[in-house]
Tab-separated table of C-alpha atoms in Angstrom:
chain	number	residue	atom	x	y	z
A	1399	UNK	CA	13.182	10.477	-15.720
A	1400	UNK	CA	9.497	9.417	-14.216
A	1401	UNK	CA	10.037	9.925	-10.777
A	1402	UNK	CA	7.146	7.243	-8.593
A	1403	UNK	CA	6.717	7.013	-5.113
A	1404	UNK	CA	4.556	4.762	-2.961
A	1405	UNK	CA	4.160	3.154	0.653
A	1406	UNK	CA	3.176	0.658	2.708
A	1407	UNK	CA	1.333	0.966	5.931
A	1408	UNK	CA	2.420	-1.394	9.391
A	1409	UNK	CA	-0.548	-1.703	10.533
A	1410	UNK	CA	-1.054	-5.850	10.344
A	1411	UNK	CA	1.066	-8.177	8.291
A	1412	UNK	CA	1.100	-8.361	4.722
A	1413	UNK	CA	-0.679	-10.126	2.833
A	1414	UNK	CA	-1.290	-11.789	-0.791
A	1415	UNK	CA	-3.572	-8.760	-1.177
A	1416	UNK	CA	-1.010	-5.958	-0.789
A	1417	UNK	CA	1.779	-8.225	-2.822
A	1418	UNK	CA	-0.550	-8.590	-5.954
A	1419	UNK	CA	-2.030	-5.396	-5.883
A	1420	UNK	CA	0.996	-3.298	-5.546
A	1421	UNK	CA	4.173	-5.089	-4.013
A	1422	UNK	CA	5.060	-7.463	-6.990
A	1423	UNK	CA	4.082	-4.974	-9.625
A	1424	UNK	CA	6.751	-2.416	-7.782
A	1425	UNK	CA	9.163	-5.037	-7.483
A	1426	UNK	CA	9.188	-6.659	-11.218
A	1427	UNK	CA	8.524	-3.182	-12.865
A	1428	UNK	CA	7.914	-0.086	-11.037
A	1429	UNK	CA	11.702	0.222	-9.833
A	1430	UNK	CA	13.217	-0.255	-13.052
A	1431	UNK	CA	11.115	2.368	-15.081
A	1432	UNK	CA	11.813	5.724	-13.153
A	1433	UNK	CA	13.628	7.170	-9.912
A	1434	UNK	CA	11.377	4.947	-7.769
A	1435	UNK	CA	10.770	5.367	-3.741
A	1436	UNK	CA	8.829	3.353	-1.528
A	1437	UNK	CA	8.167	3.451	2.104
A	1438	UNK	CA	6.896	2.100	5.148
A	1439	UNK	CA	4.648	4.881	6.407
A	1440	UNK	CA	4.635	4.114	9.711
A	1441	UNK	CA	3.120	7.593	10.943
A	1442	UNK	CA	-0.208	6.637	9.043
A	1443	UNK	CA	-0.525	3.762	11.371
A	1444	UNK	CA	-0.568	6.411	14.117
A	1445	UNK	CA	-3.987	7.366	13.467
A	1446	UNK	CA	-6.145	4.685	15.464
A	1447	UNK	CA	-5.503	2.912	18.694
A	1448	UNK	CA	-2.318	1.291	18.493
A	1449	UNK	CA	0.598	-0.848	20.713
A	1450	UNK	CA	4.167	1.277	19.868
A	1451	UNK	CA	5.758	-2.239	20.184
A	1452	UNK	CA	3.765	-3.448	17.459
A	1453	UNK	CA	4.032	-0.463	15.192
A	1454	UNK	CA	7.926	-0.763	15.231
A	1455	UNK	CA	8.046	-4.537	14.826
A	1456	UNK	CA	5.676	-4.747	12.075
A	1457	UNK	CA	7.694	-1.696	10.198
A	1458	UNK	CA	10.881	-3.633	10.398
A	1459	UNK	CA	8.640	-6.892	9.241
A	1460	UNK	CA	7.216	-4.839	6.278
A	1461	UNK	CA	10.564	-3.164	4.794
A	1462	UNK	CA	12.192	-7.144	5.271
A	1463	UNK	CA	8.886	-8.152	3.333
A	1464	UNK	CA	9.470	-5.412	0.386
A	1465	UNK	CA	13.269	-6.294	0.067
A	1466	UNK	CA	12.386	-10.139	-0.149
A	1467	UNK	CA	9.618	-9.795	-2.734
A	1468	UNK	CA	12.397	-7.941	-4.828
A	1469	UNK	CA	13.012	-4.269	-4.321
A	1470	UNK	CA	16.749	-3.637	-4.757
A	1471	UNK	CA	18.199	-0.758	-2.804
A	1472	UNK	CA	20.847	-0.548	-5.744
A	1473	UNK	CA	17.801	0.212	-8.017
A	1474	UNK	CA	15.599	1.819	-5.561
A	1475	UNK	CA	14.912	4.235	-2.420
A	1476	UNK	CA	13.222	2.038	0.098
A	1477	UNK	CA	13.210	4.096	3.617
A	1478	UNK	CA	11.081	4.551	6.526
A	1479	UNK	CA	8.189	7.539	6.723
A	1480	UNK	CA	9.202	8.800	9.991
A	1481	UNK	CA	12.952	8.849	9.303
A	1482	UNK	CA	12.528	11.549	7.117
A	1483	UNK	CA	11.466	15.172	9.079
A	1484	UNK	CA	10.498	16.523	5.472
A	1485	UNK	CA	7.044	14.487	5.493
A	1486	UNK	CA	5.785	16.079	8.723
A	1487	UNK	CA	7.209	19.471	7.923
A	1488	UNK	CA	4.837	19.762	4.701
A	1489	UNK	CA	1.923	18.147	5.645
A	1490	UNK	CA	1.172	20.439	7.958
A	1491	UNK	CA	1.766	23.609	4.764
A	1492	UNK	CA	-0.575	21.402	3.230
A	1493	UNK	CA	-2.951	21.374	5.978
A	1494	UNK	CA	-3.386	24.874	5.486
A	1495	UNK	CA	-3.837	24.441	2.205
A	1496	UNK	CA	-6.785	21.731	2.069
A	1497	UNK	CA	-10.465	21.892	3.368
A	1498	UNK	CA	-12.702	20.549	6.354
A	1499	UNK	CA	-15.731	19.607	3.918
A	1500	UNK	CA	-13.012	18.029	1.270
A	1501	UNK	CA	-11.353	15.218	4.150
A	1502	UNK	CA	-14.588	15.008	5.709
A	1503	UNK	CA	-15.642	13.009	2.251
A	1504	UNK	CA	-13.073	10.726	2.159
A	1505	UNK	CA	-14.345	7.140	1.971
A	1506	UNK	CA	-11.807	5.381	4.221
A	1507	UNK	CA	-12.614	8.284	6.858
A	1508	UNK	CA	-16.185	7.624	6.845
A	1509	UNK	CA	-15.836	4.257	7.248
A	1510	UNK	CA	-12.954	4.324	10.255
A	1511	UNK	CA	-14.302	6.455	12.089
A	1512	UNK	CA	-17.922	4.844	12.160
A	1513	UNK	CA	-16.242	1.873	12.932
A	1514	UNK	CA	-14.054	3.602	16.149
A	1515	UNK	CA	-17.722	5.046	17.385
A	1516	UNK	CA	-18.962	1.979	17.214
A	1517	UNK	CA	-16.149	0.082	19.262
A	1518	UNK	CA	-16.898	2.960	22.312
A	1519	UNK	CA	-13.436	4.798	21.319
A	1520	UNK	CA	-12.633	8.166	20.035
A	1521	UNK	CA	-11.646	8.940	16.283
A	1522	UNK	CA	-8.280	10.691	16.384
A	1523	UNK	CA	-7.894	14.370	14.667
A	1524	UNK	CA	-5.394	12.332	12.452
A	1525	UNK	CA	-7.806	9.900	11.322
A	1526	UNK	CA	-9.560	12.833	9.010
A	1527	UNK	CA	-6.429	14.634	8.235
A	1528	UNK	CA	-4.005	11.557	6.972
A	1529	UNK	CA	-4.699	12.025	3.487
A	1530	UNK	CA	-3.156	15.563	3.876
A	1531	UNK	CA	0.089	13.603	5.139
A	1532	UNK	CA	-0.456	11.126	2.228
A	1533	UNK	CA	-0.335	13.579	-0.473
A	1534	UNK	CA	2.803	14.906	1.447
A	1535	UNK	CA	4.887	11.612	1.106
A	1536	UNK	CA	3.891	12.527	-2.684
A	1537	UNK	CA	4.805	15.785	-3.131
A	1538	UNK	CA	7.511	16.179	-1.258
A	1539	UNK	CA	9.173	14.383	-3.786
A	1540	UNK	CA	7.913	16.073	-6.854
A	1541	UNK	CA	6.071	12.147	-8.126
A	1542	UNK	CA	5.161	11.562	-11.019
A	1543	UNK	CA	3.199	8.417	-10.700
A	1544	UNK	CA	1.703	6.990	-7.386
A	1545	UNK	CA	1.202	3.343	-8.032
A	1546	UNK	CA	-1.877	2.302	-5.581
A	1547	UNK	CA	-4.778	0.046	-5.218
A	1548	UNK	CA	-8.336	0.712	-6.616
A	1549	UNK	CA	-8.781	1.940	-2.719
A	1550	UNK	CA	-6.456	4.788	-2.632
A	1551	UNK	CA	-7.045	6.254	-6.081
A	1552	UNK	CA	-9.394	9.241	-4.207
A	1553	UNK	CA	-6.294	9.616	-1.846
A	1554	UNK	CA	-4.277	10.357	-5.256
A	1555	UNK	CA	-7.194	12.420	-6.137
A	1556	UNK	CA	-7.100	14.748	-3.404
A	1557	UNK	CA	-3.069	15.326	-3.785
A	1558	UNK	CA	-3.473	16.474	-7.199
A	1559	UNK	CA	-6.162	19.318	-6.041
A	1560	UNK	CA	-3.668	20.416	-3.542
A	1561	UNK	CA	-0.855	20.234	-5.715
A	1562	UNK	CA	-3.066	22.397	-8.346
A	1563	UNK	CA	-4.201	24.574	-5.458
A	1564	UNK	CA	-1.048	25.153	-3.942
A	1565	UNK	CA	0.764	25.919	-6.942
A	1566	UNK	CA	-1.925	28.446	-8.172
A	1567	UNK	CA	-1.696	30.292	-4.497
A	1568	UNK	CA	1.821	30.618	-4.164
A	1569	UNK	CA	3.535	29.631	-7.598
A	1570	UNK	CA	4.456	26.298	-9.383
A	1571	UNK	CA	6.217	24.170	-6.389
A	1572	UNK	CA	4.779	20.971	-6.867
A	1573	UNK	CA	4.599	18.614	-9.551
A	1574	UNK	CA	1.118	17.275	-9.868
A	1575	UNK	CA	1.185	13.344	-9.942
A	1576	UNK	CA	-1.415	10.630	-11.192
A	1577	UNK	CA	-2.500	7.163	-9.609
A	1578	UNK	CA	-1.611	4.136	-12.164
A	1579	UNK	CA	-2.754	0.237	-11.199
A	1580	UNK	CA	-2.213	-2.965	-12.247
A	1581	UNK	CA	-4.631	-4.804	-14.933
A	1582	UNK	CA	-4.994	-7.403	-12.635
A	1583	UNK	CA	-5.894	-8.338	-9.281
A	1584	UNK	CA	-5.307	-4.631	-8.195
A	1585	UNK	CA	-8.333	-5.330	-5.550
A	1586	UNK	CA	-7.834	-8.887	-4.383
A	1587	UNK	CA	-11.267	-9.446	-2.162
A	1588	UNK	CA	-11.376	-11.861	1.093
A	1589	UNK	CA	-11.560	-15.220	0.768
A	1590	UNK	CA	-14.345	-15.508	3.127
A	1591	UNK	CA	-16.294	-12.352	2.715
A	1592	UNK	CA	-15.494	-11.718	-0.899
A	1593	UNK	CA	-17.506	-8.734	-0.556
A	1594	UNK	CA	-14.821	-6.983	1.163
A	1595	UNK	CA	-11.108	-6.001	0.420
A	1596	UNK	CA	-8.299	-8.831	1.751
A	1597	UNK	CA	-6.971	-6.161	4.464
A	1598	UNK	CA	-4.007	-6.759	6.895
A	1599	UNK	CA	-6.108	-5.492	10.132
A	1600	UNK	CA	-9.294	-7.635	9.745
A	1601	UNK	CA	-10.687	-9.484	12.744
A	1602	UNK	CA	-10.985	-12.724	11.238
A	1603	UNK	CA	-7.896	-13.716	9.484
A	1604	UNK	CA	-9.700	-16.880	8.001
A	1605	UNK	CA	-9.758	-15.234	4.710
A	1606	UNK	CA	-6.808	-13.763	4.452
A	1607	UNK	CA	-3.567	-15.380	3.103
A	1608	UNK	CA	-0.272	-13.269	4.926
A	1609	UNK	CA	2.896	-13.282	2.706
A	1610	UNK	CA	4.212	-15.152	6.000
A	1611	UNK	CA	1.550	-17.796	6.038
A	1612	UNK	CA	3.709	-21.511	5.688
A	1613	UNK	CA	2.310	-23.783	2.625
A	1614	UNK	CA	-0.235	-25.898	4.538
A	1615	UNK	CA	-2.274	-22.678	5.912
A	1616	UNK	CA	-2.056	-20.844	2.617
A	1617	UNK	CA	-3.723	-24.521	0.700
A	1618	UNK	CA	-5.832	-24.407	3.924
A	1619	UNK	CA	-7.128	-20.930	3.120
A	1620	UNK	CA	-7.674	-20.844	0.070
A	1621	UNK	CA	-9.086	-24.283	-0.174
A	1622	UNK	CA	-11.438	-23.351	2.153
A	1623	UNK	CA	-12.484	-19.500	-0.091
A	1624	UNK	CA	-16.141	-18.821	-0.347
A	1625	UNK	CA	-17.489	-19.942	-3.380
A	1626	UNK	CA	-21.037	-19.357	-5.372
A	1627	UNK	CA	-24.246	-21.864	-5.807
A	1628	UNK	CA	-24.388	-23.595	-9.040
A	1629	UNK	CA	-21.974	-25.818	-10.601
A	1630	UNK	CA	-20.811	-23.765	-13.824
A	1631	UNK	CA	-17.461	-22.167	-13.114
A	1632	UNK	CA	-17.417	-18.464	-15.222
A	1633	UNK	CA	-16.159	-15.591	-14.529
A	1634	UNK	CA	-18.765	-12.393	-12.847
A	1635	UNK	CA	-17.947	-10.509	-10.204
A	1636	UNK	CA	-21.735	-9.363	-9.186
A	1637	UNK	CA	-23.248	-12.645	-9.623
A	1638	UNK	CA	-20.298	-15.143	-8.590
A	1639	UNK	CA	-17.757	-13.026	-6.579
A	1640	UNK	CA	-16.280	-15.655	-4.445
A	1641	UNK	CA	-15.604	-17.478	-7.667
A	1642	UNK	CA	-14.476	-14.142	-9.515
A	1643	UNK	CA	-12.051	-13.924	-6.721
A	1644	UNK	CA	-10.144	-17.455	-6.635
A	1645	UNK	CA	-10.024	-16.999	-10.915
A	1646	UNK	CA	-8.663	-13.120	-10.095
A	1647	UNK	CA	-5.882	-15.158	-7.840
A	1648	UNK	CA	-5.357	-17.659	-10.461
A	1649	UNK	CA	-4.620	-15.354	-12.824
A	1650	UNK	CA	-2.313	-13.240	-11.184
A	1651	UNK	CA	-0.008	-15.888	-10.039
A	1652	UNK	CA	-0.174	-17.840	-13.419
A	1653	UNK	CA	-0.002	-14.953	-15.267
A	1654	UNK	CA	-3.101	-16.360	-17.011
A	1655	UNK	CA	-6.947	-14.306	-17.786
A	1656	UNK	CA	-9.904	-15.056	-15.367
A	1657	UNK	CA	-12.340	-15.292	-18.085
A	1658	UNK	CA	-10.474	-17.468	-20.077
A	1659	UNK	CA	-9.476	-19.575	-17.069
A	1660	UNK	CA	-12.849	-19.964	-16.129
A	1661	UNK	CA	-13.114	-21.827	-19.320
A	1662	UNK	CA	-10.599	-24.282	-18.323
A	1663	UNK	CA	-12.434	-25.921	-15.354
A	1664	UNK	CA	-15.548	-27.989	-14.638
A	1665	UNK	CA	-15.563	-27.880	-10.540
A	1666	UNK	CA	-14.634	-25.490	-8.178
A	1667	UNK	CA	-12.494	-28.052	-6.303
A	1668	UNK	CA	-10.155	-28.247	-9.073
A	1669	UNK	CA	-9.694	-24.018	-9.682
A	1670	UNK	CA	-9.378	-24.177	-5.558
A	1671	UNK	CA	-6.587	-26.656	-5.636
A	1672	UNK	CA	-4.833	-25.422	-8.592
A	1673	UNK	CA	-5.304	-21.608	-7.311
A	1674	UNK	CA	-3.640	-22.634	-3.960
A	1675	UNK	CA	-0.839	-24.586	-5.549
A	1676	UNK	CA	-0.033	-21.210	-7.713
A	1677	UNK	CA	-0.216	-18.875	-4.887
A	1678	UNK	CA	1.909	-21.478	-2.535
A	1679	UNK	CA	4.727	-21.641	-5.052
A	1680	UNK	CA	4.347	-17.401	-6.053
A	1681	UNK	CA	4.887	-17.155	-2.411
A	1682	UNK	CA	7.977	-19.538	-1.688
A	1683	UNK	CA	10.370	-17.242	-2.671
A	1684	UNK	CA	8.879	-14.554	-0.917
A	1685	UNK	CA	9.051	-16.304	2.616
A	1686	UNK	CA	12.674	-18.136	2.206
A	1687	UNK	CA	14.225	-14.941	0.939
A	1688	UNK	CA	12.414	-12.754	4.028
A	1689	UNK	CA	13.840	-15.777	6.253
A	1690	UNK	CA	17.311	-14.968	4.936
A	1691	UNK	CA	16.999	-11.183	5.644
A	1692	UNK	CA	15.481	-11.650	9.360
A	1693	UNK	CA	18.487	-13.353	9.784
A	1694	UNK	CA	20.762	-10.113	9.227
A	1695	UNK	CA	19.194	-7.399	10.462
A	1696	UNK	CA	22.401	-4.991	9.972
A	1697	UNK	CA	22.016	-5.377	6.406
A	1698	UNK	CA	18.076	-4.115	6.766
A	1699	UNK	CA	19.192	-1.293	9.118
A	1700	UNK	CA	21.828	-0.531	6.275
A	1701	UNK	CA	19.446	-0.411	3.666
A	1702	UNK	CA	16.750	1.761	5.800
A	1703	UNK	CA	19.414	4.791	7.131
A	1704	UNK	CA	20.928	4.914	3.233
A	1705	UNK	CA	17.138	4.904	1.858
A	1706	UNK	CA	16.467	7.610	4.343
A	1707	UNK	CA	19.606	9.332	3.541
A	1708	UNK	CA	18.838	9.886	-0.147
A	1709	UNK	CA	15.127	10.149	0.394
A	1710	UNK	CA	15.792	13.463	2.546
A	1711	UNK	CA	18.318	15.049	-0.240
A	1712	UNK	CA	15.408	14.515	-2.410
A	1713	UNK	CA	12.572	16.068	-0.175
A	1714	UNK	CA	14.388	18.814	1.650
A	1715	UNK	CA	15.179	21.381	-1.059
A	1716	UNK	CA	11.658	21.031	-2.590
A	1717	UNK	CA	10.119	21.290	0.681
A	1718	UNK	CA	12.070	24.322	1.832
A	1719	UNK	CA	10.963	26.242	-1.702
A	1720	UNK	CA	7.130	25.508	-0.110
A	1721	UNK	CA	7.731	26.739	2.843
A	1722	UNK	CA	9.383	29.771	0.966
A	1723	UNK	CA	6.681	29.825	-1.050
A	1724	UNK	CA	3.957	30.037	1.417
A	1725	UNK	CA	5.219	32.950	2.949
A	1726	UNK	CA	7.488	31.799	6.117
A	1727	UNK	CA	10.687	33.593	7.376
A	1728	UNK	CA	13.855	31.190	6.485
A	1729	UNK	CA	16.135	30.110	9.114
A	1730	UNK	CA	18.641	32.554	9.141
């Protein structure tokens, strides 16, 4: 049986960004296909400046969030990071396994830690090694697939060298996973800087539509998106992003194409207010069924300590063969 395992990170709210990209595609198909896991990773949002209050309300937000949009814990393991020891324990075997010059290239750690310099703080030790502790939540678990946004696919990249690396230094332990993606929307773009991923931590939230957003701000929003100069609605991402974007949306909550929904439309008033009646009603469910769940948070904490429960049987005997593997002394 496929084994998959992926996460979410706490680090804002979620938004119609993570749902299309990853979320709905986990709940509607990912769960049902394979042993499937998914997580909030709550130790990844440990790596920048942070308020502890915040991390732990926005975890419990984030696992509500995944159970409304439709992951079943009869189906699935859903479970939180730091609930399970087996994650910390091997990241740091692979630690010792990976390179300085390899994390220094990673993309999102370029870009962070620029970013920290530039706001007058320092960039946390963590910061350049959490891909090491991403390919960890993978491994431990012997993955086979690691569904992810178009942004994480050098993340998966860099598990499968240490995977390959590991197992040619101390003998097979790990099996050696690959990235898939959605055909659509895997990368949904903000509505006001379509230029730039829809992330959960963004300054401005004018341009981002949050799985909690009520009807009027998500029509709001989107209503308001960035569009393109000219008149002739078509679908091309390096001449008409903004326009790319709202047909990208479109199409994922209709279940339509963008290029042949471009086809359909003469204005970009009417592909704005048909885009933010589709992505009101695809997230109506989502909200009333979260509301529902906030409402019992027993049943969440239920659902969390038997997630974490069945996520450590999983982890612990593979990680205990790496750390026989790599040459340390077992408890006696």
């Amino acid at each position: 049986m496929t084994r998959i395992f992926s996460g979410v990170k706490p680090t804002g709210h979620l938004t119609l960004g993570n749902y299309l990209g990853a979320v709905r595609r986990w709940a509607e198909v990912d769960q049902y296909r394979g042993e499937a896991l998914f997580s909030v990773v709550d130790l990844h949002a440990l790596t920048v400046e942070h308020d502890p209050a915040r991390v732990r309300r926005l975890s419990r937000q984030a696992a509500t969030l995944l159970l409304a949009s439709g992951l079943d814990p009869e189906v699935c393991t859903l479970f939180v990071q730091s609930h399970v020891d087996e994650h910390a324990r091997l990241s740091y075997l692979l630690e010792c396994t990976a390179t300085d010059g390899e994390l220094r290239r990673m993309i999102q750690y370029k870009e962070k830690s620029v970013r920290a310099r530039d706001a007058g703080q320092g960039v946390r030790l963590s910061l350049l090694t959490y891909p090491v502790l991403m390919a960890a939540d993978i491994l431990a678990y012997g993955a086979d697939e690691v569904p992810v946004g178009e942004d994480q696919t050098q993340h998966v990249e860099l598990t499968r060298d240490l995977a390959v690396r590991f197992n040619q230094r101390y003998g097979h332990t790990f099996t050696v996973p690959r990235a898939t993606r959605p055909a659509v929307a895997a990368r949904v773009m903000d509505l006001q800087d379509p230029g730039s991923k829809m992330g959960k931590s963004h300054e401005n939230g004018a341009g981002i539509v949050y799985l909690l957003d009520d009807a009027d701000t998500v029509r709001r929003k989107v209503m308001r998106a960035v569009t393109d100069s000219g008149r002739e609605v078509v679908y091309d991402r390096d001449v008409k992003p903004g326009l790319a974007n709202l047909l990208d949306l479109m199409a994922a909550a209709t279940g339509g194409n963008p290029e042949e929904l471009a086809g359909v439309y003469e204005s970009y008033g009417a592909l704005k207010k048909d885009t933010a009646d589709a992505v009101v009603e695809l997230l109506r469910p989502v909200r009333e069924r979260h509301a529902e769940l906030a409402a019992d948070p027993g049943f969440v904490d239920r659902v969390l300590r038997d997630g974490a429960e069945r996520a450590r049987g999983m982890a612990r005997p593979l990680v205990d063969r790496a750390y026989r593997a790599i040459g340390l002394l077992p408890a006696v």
